[in-house]
Coordinates of C-alpha atoms in Angstrom, one line a residue:
M893 CA -52.7 53.9 46.6
L894 CA -51.1 56.5 43.8
E895 CA -47.5 55.7 45.1
V896 CA -48.5 51.9 45.0
H897 CA -49.3 52.6 41.2
V898 CA -46.4 54.5 40.7
S899 CA -44.0 51.7 42.1
I900 CA -45.8 49.2 40.0
T901 CA -45.5 50.9 36.7
A902 CA -41.8 51.8 37.6
V903 CA -41.0 48.1 38.3
A904 CA -42.8 47.1 34.8
V905 CA -40.8 49.7 32.9
L906 CA -37.4 48.7 34.4
A907 CA -38.4 44.9 33.7
V908 CA -39.1 45.9 30.2
I909 CA -35.9 47.8 29.8
L910 CA -33.7 45.0 31.1
L911 CA -35.5 42.4 28.9
L912 CA -34.9 44.7 25.8
F913 CA -31.4 45.3 27.2
L914 CA -31.0 41.2 27.4
I915 CA -32.0 40.7 23.7
G916 CA -29.7 43.4 22.2
L917 CA -26.7 41.7 24.1
L918 CA -27.8 38.1 22.7
F919 CA -27.8 39.6 19.3
Y920 CA -24.5 41.1 19.8
I921 CA -22.6 38.4 21.1
Y922 CA -24.6 35.4 19.6
P923 CA -23.2 35.6 15.8
S924 CA -26.0 33.6 13.8
S925 CA -28.5 36.5 15.4
N926 CA -27.0 39.3 14.4
K927 CA -27.4 38.6 10.3
E928 CA -24.2 39.4 9.2
T929 CA -25.2 37.5 5.9
T930 CA -28.1 36.0 4.0
V931 CA -25.6 33.1 2.8
P932 CA -26.8 29.9 3.9
G933 CA -25.3 27.9 6.7
P934 CA -25.3 26.2 10.0
A935 CA -25.8 27.6 13.3
V936 CA -23.2 28.3 15.8
S937 CA -22.3 25.2 18.2
D938 CA -21.0 28.0 21.1
I939 CA -21.5 31.5 21.5
R940 CA -17.6 32.2 21.8
D941 CA -16.2 29.7 19.6
G942 CA -18.8 29.5 16.9
N943 CA -18.5 26.4 14.7
R944 CA -15.2 25.7 15.7
S945 CA -16.0 22.6 17.7
D946 CA -17.7 21.1 14.7
I947 CA -14.6 21.4 12.7
D948 CA -12.6 19.5 15.3
R949 CA -15.1 16.9 15.3
A950 CA -14.8 16.6 11.7
G951 CA -10.9 16.1 11.9
S952 CA -9.9 19.0 9.8
L953 CA -11.1 22.0 8.0
H954 CA -11.1 20.3 5.0
Q955 CA -13.2 17.6 5.8
Y956 CA -15.7 20.1 7.5
L957 CA -16.1 22.0 4.2
C958 CA -16.9 19.0 2.6
N959 CA -19.8 18.5 5.1
L960 CA -20.5 22.0 5.0
H961 CA -21.0 22.1 1.4
A962 CA -22.5 18.8 0.9
E963 CA -25.4 20.3 3.2
H964 CA -25.6 23.8 2.1
G965 CA -24.4 24.1 -1.5
D966 CA -21.8 25.7 -3.1
L967 CA -22.0 29.3 -1.3
A968 CA -21.9 28.5 2.5
S969 CA -21.1 30.0 5.6
F970 CA -19.8 29.6 9.4
H971 CA -18.1 31.1 12.4
F972 CA -14.5 30.5 13.7
D973 CA -15.1 31.9 16.8
K974 CA -17.0 35.2 16.6
Q975 CA -15.7 35.9 12.8
L976 CA -18.0 35.0 10.2
I977 CA -16.4 33.0 7.2
I978 CA -17.6 32.4 3.5
S979 CA -16.7 29.3 1.6
I980 CA -17.3 29.2 -2.2
A981 CA -17.2 25.9 -4.0
D982 CA -18.1 26.6 -7.7
P983 CA -15.4 27.9 -10.1
K984 CA -18.2 30.6 -11.3
Y985 CA -17.2 32.4 -7.7
F986 CA -13.4 31.9 -7.9
A987 CA -12.5 34.4 -10.8
P988 CA -13.2 37.7 -9.2
R989 CA -11.1 36.3 -6.4
S990 CA -7.9 36.0 -8.6
Q991 CA -6.3 39.4 -7.6
V992 CA -7.1 39.3 -4.1
F993 CA -3.8 38.9 -2.2
Q994 CA -4.7 39.6 2.0
L995 CA -5.0 36.0 3.7
P996 CA -7.3 35.5 6.3
D997 CA -5.7 35.5 10.0
F998 CA -7.7 32.4 11.3
L999 CA -6.0 30.2 9.0
Y1000 CA -2.4 31.0 10.2
E1001 CA -3.1 32.2 13.9
F1002 CA -1.9 29.0 15.4
W1003 CA 1.4 29.4 13.3
K1004 CA 1.9 32.9 14.9
P1005 CA 4.2 31.9 17.9
M1006 CA 6.6 30.0 15.2
I1007 CA 6.9 32.1 12.4
G1008 CA 6.0 35.6 14.2
K1009 CA 3.4 38.2 14.0
D1010 CA 5.7 40.2 11.4
S1011 CA 5.4 37.5 8.9
F1012 CA 3.8 38.2 5.4
V1013 CA 0.8 36.0 5.9
F1014 CA -0.3 38.4 8.4
S1015 CA 0.2 41.5 6.4
Q1016 CA -2.8 43.7 5.5
G1017 CA -3.6 46.8 3.2
V1018 CA -1.1 48.1 0.9
D1019 CA 1.5 46.4 2.6
V1020 CA 0.0 43.1 1.1
F1021 CA 1.3 43.9 -2.2
K1022 CA 4.7 45.0 -1.2
R1023 CA 5.0 41.8 0.7
R1024 CA 3.9 39.8 -1.7
D1025 CA 6.5 41.2 -4.3
N1026 CA 9.2 40.4 -2.0
I1027 CA 8.6 36.5 -1.9
D1028 CA 7.9 36.3 -5.6
F1029 CA 10.6 34.1 -7.1
K1030 CA 11.4 34.3 -11.1
V1031 CA 12.3 30.6 -12.1
D1032 CA 13.9 31.4 -15.7
K1033 CA 15.9 29.0 -17.7
K1034 CA 19.4 29.8 -15.8
V1035 CA 17.3 29.2 -12.3
K1036 CA 16.0 25.9 -13.6
E1037 CA 19.6 24.7 -14.8
F1038 CA 21.3 25.8 -11.6
Y1039 CA 18.6 23.7 -9.7
A1040 CA 18.2 20.7 -11.9
K1041 CA 21.8 19.6 -11.0
I1042 CA 21.1 19.9 -7.4
F1043 CA 18.0 17.9 -7.5
R1044 CA 19.5 15.6 -9.8
L1045 CA 22.1 14.8 -7.1
L1046 CA 19.4 14.7 -4.2
A1047 CA 17.4 12.3 -6.7
V1048 CA 20.4 9.8 -7.4
E1049 CA 21.7 9.9 -3.9
L1050 CA 18.0 8.0 -2.7
E1051 CA 18.0 6.1 -5.7
E1052 CA 21.1 4.5 -4.7
K1053 CA 20.1 3.9 -0.9
W1054 CA 16.7 2.5 -2.3
R1055 CA 18.8 0.3 -4.8
K1056 CA 20.7 -1.2 -2.0
Q1057 CA 17.8 -2.1 0.1
P1058 CA 16.9 -6.0 0.1
E1059 CA 13.8 -6.5 -2.4
D1060 CA 11.3 -7.5 0.6
Q1061 CA 12.4 -4.5 2.9
H1062 CA 9.9 -2.0 3.8
I1063 CA 11.2 1.5 3.4
P1064 CA 9.0 4.3 5.1
L1065 CA 8.4 6.4 1.8
T1066 CA 7.2 9.5 3.8
Q1067 CA 10.2 9.9 6.0
H1068 CA 12.7 9.6 3.2
L1069 CA 10.8 11.8 1.2
K1070 CA 10.8 14.4 3.5
G1071 CA 14.5 14.2 3.9
L1072 CA 14.7 15.0 0.4
A1073 CA 12.4 17.7 0.2
T1074 CA 14.4 19.3 3.3
K1075 CA 17.4 18.9 1.7
A1076 CA 16.4 20.6 -1.5
V1077 CA 14.6 23.3 0.6
C1078 CA 17.5 24.4 2.4
Q1079 CA 19.5 24.6 -0.8
M1080 CA 16.4 26.7 -2.5
M1081 CA 16.7 29.0 0.5
F1082 CA 20.0 29.5 1.6
G1083 CA 22.4 28.1 -1.2
D1084 CA 25.4 26.1 -1.0
T1085 CA 26.0 26.5 2.7
F1086 CA 23.2 23.9 3.6
A1087 CA 24.7 21.0 1.2
D1088 CA 26.1 19.6 4.1
D1089 CA 23.7 16.7 5.6
E1090 CA 24.7 17.7 9.2
R1091 CA 23.8 21.2 9.0
V1092 CA 20.4 20.3 7.4
I1093 CA 19.4 18.1 10.1
K1094 CA 20.3 20.4 12.7
L1095 CA 17.9 23.0 11.2
Y1096 CA 15.4 20.7 10.4
K1097 CA 15.1 18.7 14.1
A1098 CA 14.7 22.3 15.4
W1099 CA 12.2 23.4 13.1
D1100 CA 10.3 20.0 13.4
K1101 CA 10.4 20.6 17.2
C1102 CA 8.4 24.2 17.1
W1103 CA 6.0 22.6 14.3
N1104 CA 4.8 19.9 16.5
E1105 CA 4.2 22.2 19.1
V1106 CA 2.2 24.7 16.8
M1107 CA 0.2 21.4 15.6
A1108 CA -0.5 20.1 19.2
A1109 CA -1.4 23.3 19.9
S1110 CA -3.9 24.0 17.2
K1111 CA -5.7 20.3 18.4
M1112 CA -5.9 21.5 21.8
E1113 CA -3.3 18.4 22.8
P1114 CA -1.2 19.1 25.8
T1115 CA 2.1 20.8 24.9
K1116 CA 5.2 21.8 26.4
S1117 CA 5.8 24.4 29.2
E1118 CA 5.5 28.1 27.7
S1119 CA 9.6 28.2 28.7
D1120 CA 10.4 25.2 26.7
E1121 CA 8.4 26.7 23.8
K1122 CA 9.9 29.8 23.9
K1123 CA 13.4 27.9 24.2
S1124 CA 12.5 25.9 21.0
I1125 CA 11.4 28.8 19.0
K1126 CA 14.5 30.8 19.9
E1127 CA 16.8 27.9 18.7
L1128 CA 15.0 27.9 15.6
R1129 CA 15.3 32.0 15.4
N1130 CA 19.0 31.5 16.3
L1131 CA 19.7 29.1 13.3
M1132 CA 18.0 30.9 10.9
E1133 CA 19.4 34.2 11.7
K1134 CA 22.7 32.9 11.3
A1135 CA 21.7 31.4 8.1
I1136 CA 20.6 34.7 6.7
E1137 CA 23.7 36.4 7.7
E1138 CA 25.6 33.8 5.7
R1139 CA 23.8 34.2 2.6
W1140 CA 23.7 38.0 2.8
K1141 CA 27.4 38.1 2.9
K1142 CA 27.4 35.9 -0.6
S1143 CA 24.1 37.2 -2.1
K1144 CA 25.6 40.0 -4.2
H1145 CA 28.2 37.8 -6.0
L1146 CA 25.2 35.3 -6.8
N1147 CA 22.6 36.9 -8.9
G1148 CA 19.6 36.4 -7.0
I1149 CA 19.8 32.3 -7.4
T1150 CA 18.2 31.3 -3.9
L1151 CA 14.8 32.3 -2.4
L1152 CA 16.2 34.4 0.2
D1153 CA 18.0 36.8 -2.2
G1154 CA 15.1 38.9 -3.0
L1155 CA 14.3 39.2 0.7
L1156 CA 17.6 40.1 1.4
A1157 CA 17.5 42.9 -1.5
S1158 CA 14.3 44.2 -0.2
S1159 CA 15.5 44.3 3.0
N1160 CA 18.4 46.5 1.8
S1161 CA 16.0 48.4 -0.3
S1162 CA 15.6 52.3 0.2
V1163 CA 12.1 52.3 -0.5
S1164 CA 9.8 50.3 2.0
P1165 CA 12.6 48.2 3.6
L1166 CA 12.1 44.9 5.3
S1167 CA 13.0 45.2 8.7
S1168 CA 15.2 42.6 10.3
E1169 CA 12.3 41.2 11.9
Q1170 CA 9.9 41.1 8.9
L1171 CA 12.7 39.3 7.1
L1172 CA 13.5 36.8 9.8
C1173 CA 9.7 35.8 10.1
D1174 CA 9.2 35.7 6.4
V1175 CA 12.1 33.2 6.1
I1176 CA 10.8 31.0 8.8
T1177 CA 7.3 31.3 6.9
M1178 CA 8.6 30.4 3.5
F1179 CA 10.8 27.4 5.1
T1180 CA 7.8 25.9 6.7
M1181 CA 5.5 26.0 3.7
G1182 CA 8.3 25.1 1.4
V1183 CA 9.0 22.2 3.5
Q1184 CA 5.3 21.1 3.9
V1185 CA 4.4 21.8 0.3
T1186 CA 7.6 20.2 -1.4
N1187 CA 7.1 17.2 0.7
A1188 CA 3.6 16.4 0.2
V1189 CA 3.7 16.9 -3.7
L1190 CA 6.8 14.5 -3.5
C1191 CA 5.0 11.9 -1.4
W1192 CA 1.8 11.6 -3.2
S1193 CA 3.1 11.6 -6.8
V1194 CA 5.4 8.5 -5.6
Y1195 CA 2.6 7.0 -4.1
F1196 CA 0.5 7.1 -7.1
I1197 CA 2.8 5.9 -9.7
A1198 CA 3.6 3.0 -6.7
A1199 CA 0.0 2.2 -6.8
H1200 CA -0.9 2.0 -10.1
D1201 CA 1.2 -0.6 -12.5
D1202 CA 0.3 0.5 -15.9
V1203 CA 1.0 4.3 -15.2
Q1204 CA 4.4 3.2 -13.9
T1205 CA 5.3 0.7 -16.8
K1206 CA 4.3 3.7 -19.4
L1207 CA 6.4 6.1 -17.6
R1208 CA 9.1 4.0 -17.7
N1209 CA 9.2 3.5 -21.3
K1210 CA 9.0 7.3 -21.8
L1211 CA 11.9 7.8 -19.6
N1212 CA 13.7 5.5 -21.4
E1213 CA 13.5 7.4 -24.7
V1214 CA 15.3 9.9 -22.8
E1215 CA 19.2 9.5 -23.6
S1216 CA 20.1 10.6 -20.3
L1217 CA 18.4 12.0 -17.4
D1218 CA 21.6 14.4 -16.7
I1219 CA 20.3 16.3 -19.6
M1220 CA 18.4 18.5 -17.5
P1221 CA 15.6 20.0 -17.0
Q1222 CA 14.0 20.7 -20.4
S1223 CA 14.1 17.2 -21.4
L1224 CA 11.5 16.5 -18.2
N1225 CA 9.7 19.7 -18.6
D1226 CA 8.7 18.9 -22.2
M1227 CA 7.6 15.2 -21.5
K1228 CA 3.8 15.6 -21.4
Y1229 CA 3.0 12.2 -19.9
M1230 CA 5.0 13.5 -16.9
Q1231 CA 3.0 16.5 -16.7
S1232 CA 0.0 14.6 -17.0
I1233 CA 1.0 12.8 -14.0
L1234 CA 2.0 15.8 -11.8
K1235 CA -1.4 17.4 -12.7
E1236 CA -3.4 14.5 -12.0
T1237 CA -1.1 13.7 -8.9
I1238 CA -2.2 17.2 -7.6
R1239 CA -6.0 17.2 -8.6
C1240 CA -6.9 13.4 -7.3
S1241 CA -5.0 13.9 -4.0
G1242 CA -6.2 17.4 -3.0
V1243 CA -2.8 18.5 -1.9
F1244 CA -4.1 22.0 -1.6
S1245 CA -7.7 21.8 -0.7
Y1246 CA -8.6 25.3 0.0
S1247 CA -7.2 28.6 -0.3
G1248 CA -8.5 32.1 1.6
R1249 CA -8.5 35.7 1.1
V1250 CA -10.0 38.8 2.7
E1251 CA -11.5 41.5 0.9
D1252 CA -11.3 45.2 1.8
I1253 CA -14.6 46.1 0.3
D1254 CA -18.0 45.2 0.6
I1255 CA -18.7 42.7 -2.2
T1256 CA -21.6 40.6 -3.6
V1257 CA -20.9 36.8 -4.0
G1258 CA -24.2 35.3 -6.1
D1259 CA -26.9 37.2 -4.6
H1260 CA -25.3 37.9 -1.1
L1261 CA -23.9 40.9 0.1
V1262 CA -20.5 40.2 2.1
P1263 CA -19.2 42.7 4.3
K1264 CA -15.6 43.8 4.0
G1265 CA -13.2 42.1 6.0
T1266 CA -14.7 38.9 5.7
P1267 CA -12.5 35.7 4.7
I1268 CA -13.6 34.1 2.3
I1269 CA -12.5 30.3 1.6
E1270 CA -12.0 28.9 -1.9
A1271 CA -12.9 25.4 -1.5
L1272 CA -10.6 24.0 -4.2
M1273 CA -10.9 20.7 -4.2
F1274 CA -14.5 20.5 -5.3
P1275 CA -14.0 21.5 -8.7
M1276 CA -10.8 19.8 -9.0
Q1277 CA -12.5 16.4 -8.1
S1278 CA -16.0 17.3 -10.2
D1279 CA -17.5 15.7 -13.0
A1280 CA -15.5 18.3 -15.4
F1281 CA -12.8 15.5 -15.4
E1282 CA -13.6 12.0 -16.9
S1283 CA -13.0 10.2 -13.7
P1284 CA -13.2 12.6 -11.0
D1285 CA -12.8 9.7 -8.0
M1286 CA -9.7 8.0 -9.7
F1287 CA -6.0 8.7 -10.3
N1288 CA -5.7 8.6 -14.2
P1289 CA -3.4 11.0 -15.9
K1290 CA -5.8 10.7 -19.0
N1291 CA -7.6 13.4 -17.2
F1292 CA -5.0 15.8 -18.3
P1293 CA -4.5 14.8 -22.3
D1294 CA -2.1 16.9 -24.3
A1295 CA -5.0 19.3 -25.3
T1296 CA -6.7 20.7 -22.3
K1297 CA -8.1 23.9 -24.2
S1298 CA -11.8 22.3 -23.5
L1299 CA -10.9 22.6 -19.5
N1300 CA -12.2 25.5 -17.6
P1301 CA -8.9 26.6 -15.9
L1302 CA -10.5 27.6 -12.5
T1303 CA -11.4 23.8 -12.4
Y1304 CA -7.7 23.0 -11.9
I1305 CA -6.0 25.5 -9.3
P1306 CA -3.0 23.7 -7.7
F1307 CA -1.3 26.7 -6.3
A1308 CA -4.4 28.7 -5.6
F1309 CA -4.0 32.0 -7.5
G1310 CA -0.2 31.7 -7.6
G1311 CA 1.5 32.4 -11.0
S1312 CA 2.5 29.0 -11.6
R1313 CA -0.8 27.2 -11.4
H1314 CA -1.1 26.3 -14.8
K1315 CA 2.7 25.8 -15.7
P1316 CA 4.3 22.8 -13.9
Q1317 CA 7.5 23.9 -15.8
D1318 CA 7.5 27.1 -13.7
S1319 CA 7.5 25.8 -10.3
L1320 CA 10.8 24.5 -8.8
V1321 CA 8.5 22.1 -6.6
Y1322 CA 7.4 20.2 -10.0
L1323 CA 10.9 20.5 -11.2
L1324 CA 12.0 18.6 -8.0
V1325 CA 9.3 16.3 -8.4
S1326 CA 9.9 15.3 -12.1
I1327 CA 13.8 14.6 -11.3
T1328 CA 13.1 12.7 -8.3
V1329 CA 10.2 10.5 -10.1
A1330 CA 12.6 10.2 -13.3
S1331 CA 15.3 9.0 -11.0
L1332 CA 13.5 6.6 -8.9
F1333 CA 11.4 5.0 -11.4
R1334 CA 13.3 4.8 -14.4
N1335 CA 15.4 1.8 -13.3
L1336 CA 13.3 0.6 -10.1
K1337 CA 10.1 -0.9 -9.4
I1338 CA 8.4 0.5 -6.7
S1339 CA 5.4 -1.0 -5.3
L1340 CA 3.5 -0.5 -2.1
A1341 CA 3.8 -2.6 1.0
G1342 CA 0.5 -2.2 2.5
K1343 CA -3.2 -1.6 1.4
E1344 CA -3.7 1.6 -1.0
V1345 CA -5.0 5.0 0.7
D1346 CA -8.3 6.3 0.0
P1347 CA -7.5 10.0 -0.8
Q1348 CA -10.6 11.0 0.8
S1349 CA -9.7 9.9 4.0
A1350 CA -6.0 11.3 3.8
N1351 CA -4.2 13.2 6.4
Y1352 CA -5.5 16.7 6.1
E1353 CA -4.1 18.1 9.5
S1354 CA -2.1 20.6 8.3
F1355 CA -2.6 23.1 5.6
V1356 CA -1.5 20.2 3.1
A1357 CA -2.7 16.9 2.7
L1358 CA -0.3 13.9 3.1
P1359 CA -1.5 10.4 1.7
S1360 CA -1.8 9.2 5.6
T1361 CA -1.7 10.0 9.3
E1362 CA 0.6 6.9 9.5
E1363 CA 3.7 6.1 7.6
V1364 CA 3.1 4.9 3.9
W1365 CA 5.8 1.9 3.0
V1366 CA 6.9 0.7 -0.4
T1367 CA 9.2 -1.9 -1.6
V1368 CA 11.9 -1.6 -4.2
G1369 CA 12.8 -4.2 -7.0
G1370 CA 16.3 -4.0 -8.8
K1371 CA 16.5 -2.8 -12.1
V1372 CA 13.9 -3.6 -14.5
D1373 CA 13.5 -4.2 -18.4
V1374 CA 11.4 -1.7 -20.6
E1375 CA 8.0 -2.8 -21.3
T1376 CA 5.4 -1.8 -23.7
V1377 CA 2.3 -0.8 -22.5
G1378 CA -0.6 1.2 -23.6
E1379 CA -1.0 3.3 -26.6
K1380 CA 2.2 5.3 -28.2
N1381 CA 2.0 9.0 -28.3

């Protein structure tokens, strides 16, 4: 009888131990159960993938963040795989983040096969600051004057191409402006060795092939075989390596005039030099970001001006007050209406709808403790499209009048926490867009050939937004007369 009693007790103890083990295992592998944070947020949809399937269903991270904050407020959490992510949508949480530079891996993980694991976007710890210094590019008067001439030539080339089109001819806006953006970025990166269109096209095709594979993989669409993918990446790397080598031979005589020159100087430094692999990865990364960002800002700027006749007419009046568009770049940088249009373009479109950083210490956000190593997203689109602006849901350059002292600077962060976020004149992208817009709209009447795009349903598949997932078409009229519209200022 005693033996039977002992056996039953042993079985019961074993069952309790097994139950406790299973409960502990559940807490370990199920993110929402381990109390990582008190920040509100949805339960995970999958034990392994967290809320990734919710992001896929939303269509993009931008759209998911819109849904997340609408339901859970300005401070919310979610999981990407098993990684806890915090998202903040109120400017009061932004300020302490302005000096944090480590980027969250999950935002760029799907880029890794293309840009390489040694890219600066994957740097950590002290290395973050060193790598960031390498990619900083000082845009002084000399640099602006140098690139203004190049950008003017590219803009005039596009203007003449459009001028020759029949007035009822539909022109693919995104396609043409991506070509201009790629030409400009190639020269900003590598100098005059890429003034040749044939070489630009060859590099762009190799890059675009890789980028399409990256985007397909991020959406879990069918991609090429692994061997084909490696072949595409190898082709891109070979072209980039050749461009780097050619620039290296010239860089000592050109005084750091290209974006690549600073990286080359860092690779040759006696203090923490960049390895050849780091250099190559950084160049591919900068080229990728450069083409995407430049194309996006160009497309949105031309789109919004074409869609608003009153803005286009007033801009044309202002442009015709300038004696010659070849007097660059100061005349355009000082044109306040141009600055208002560019700022409003970035604000209204949400080109850069979010940013992200990783803290290396435990911090408090609001009343919530956030463990070190937790990625924190700044949902920039919310303050930029808030009631802080007169007409947040409409494109209106009056949102940026001459005096903006009353505007909280953290409600407008177009380049996240980059140094040029409040000074368009300090950005080569803004300089290119200013010159292109001026060249196109001074003498041409540009109109949309289809319906207007709702910025809320724009193409957010990449890390920057484009007006549409499809091509945007415009028509171009010939030389127009200067009209008078609106107030004079």
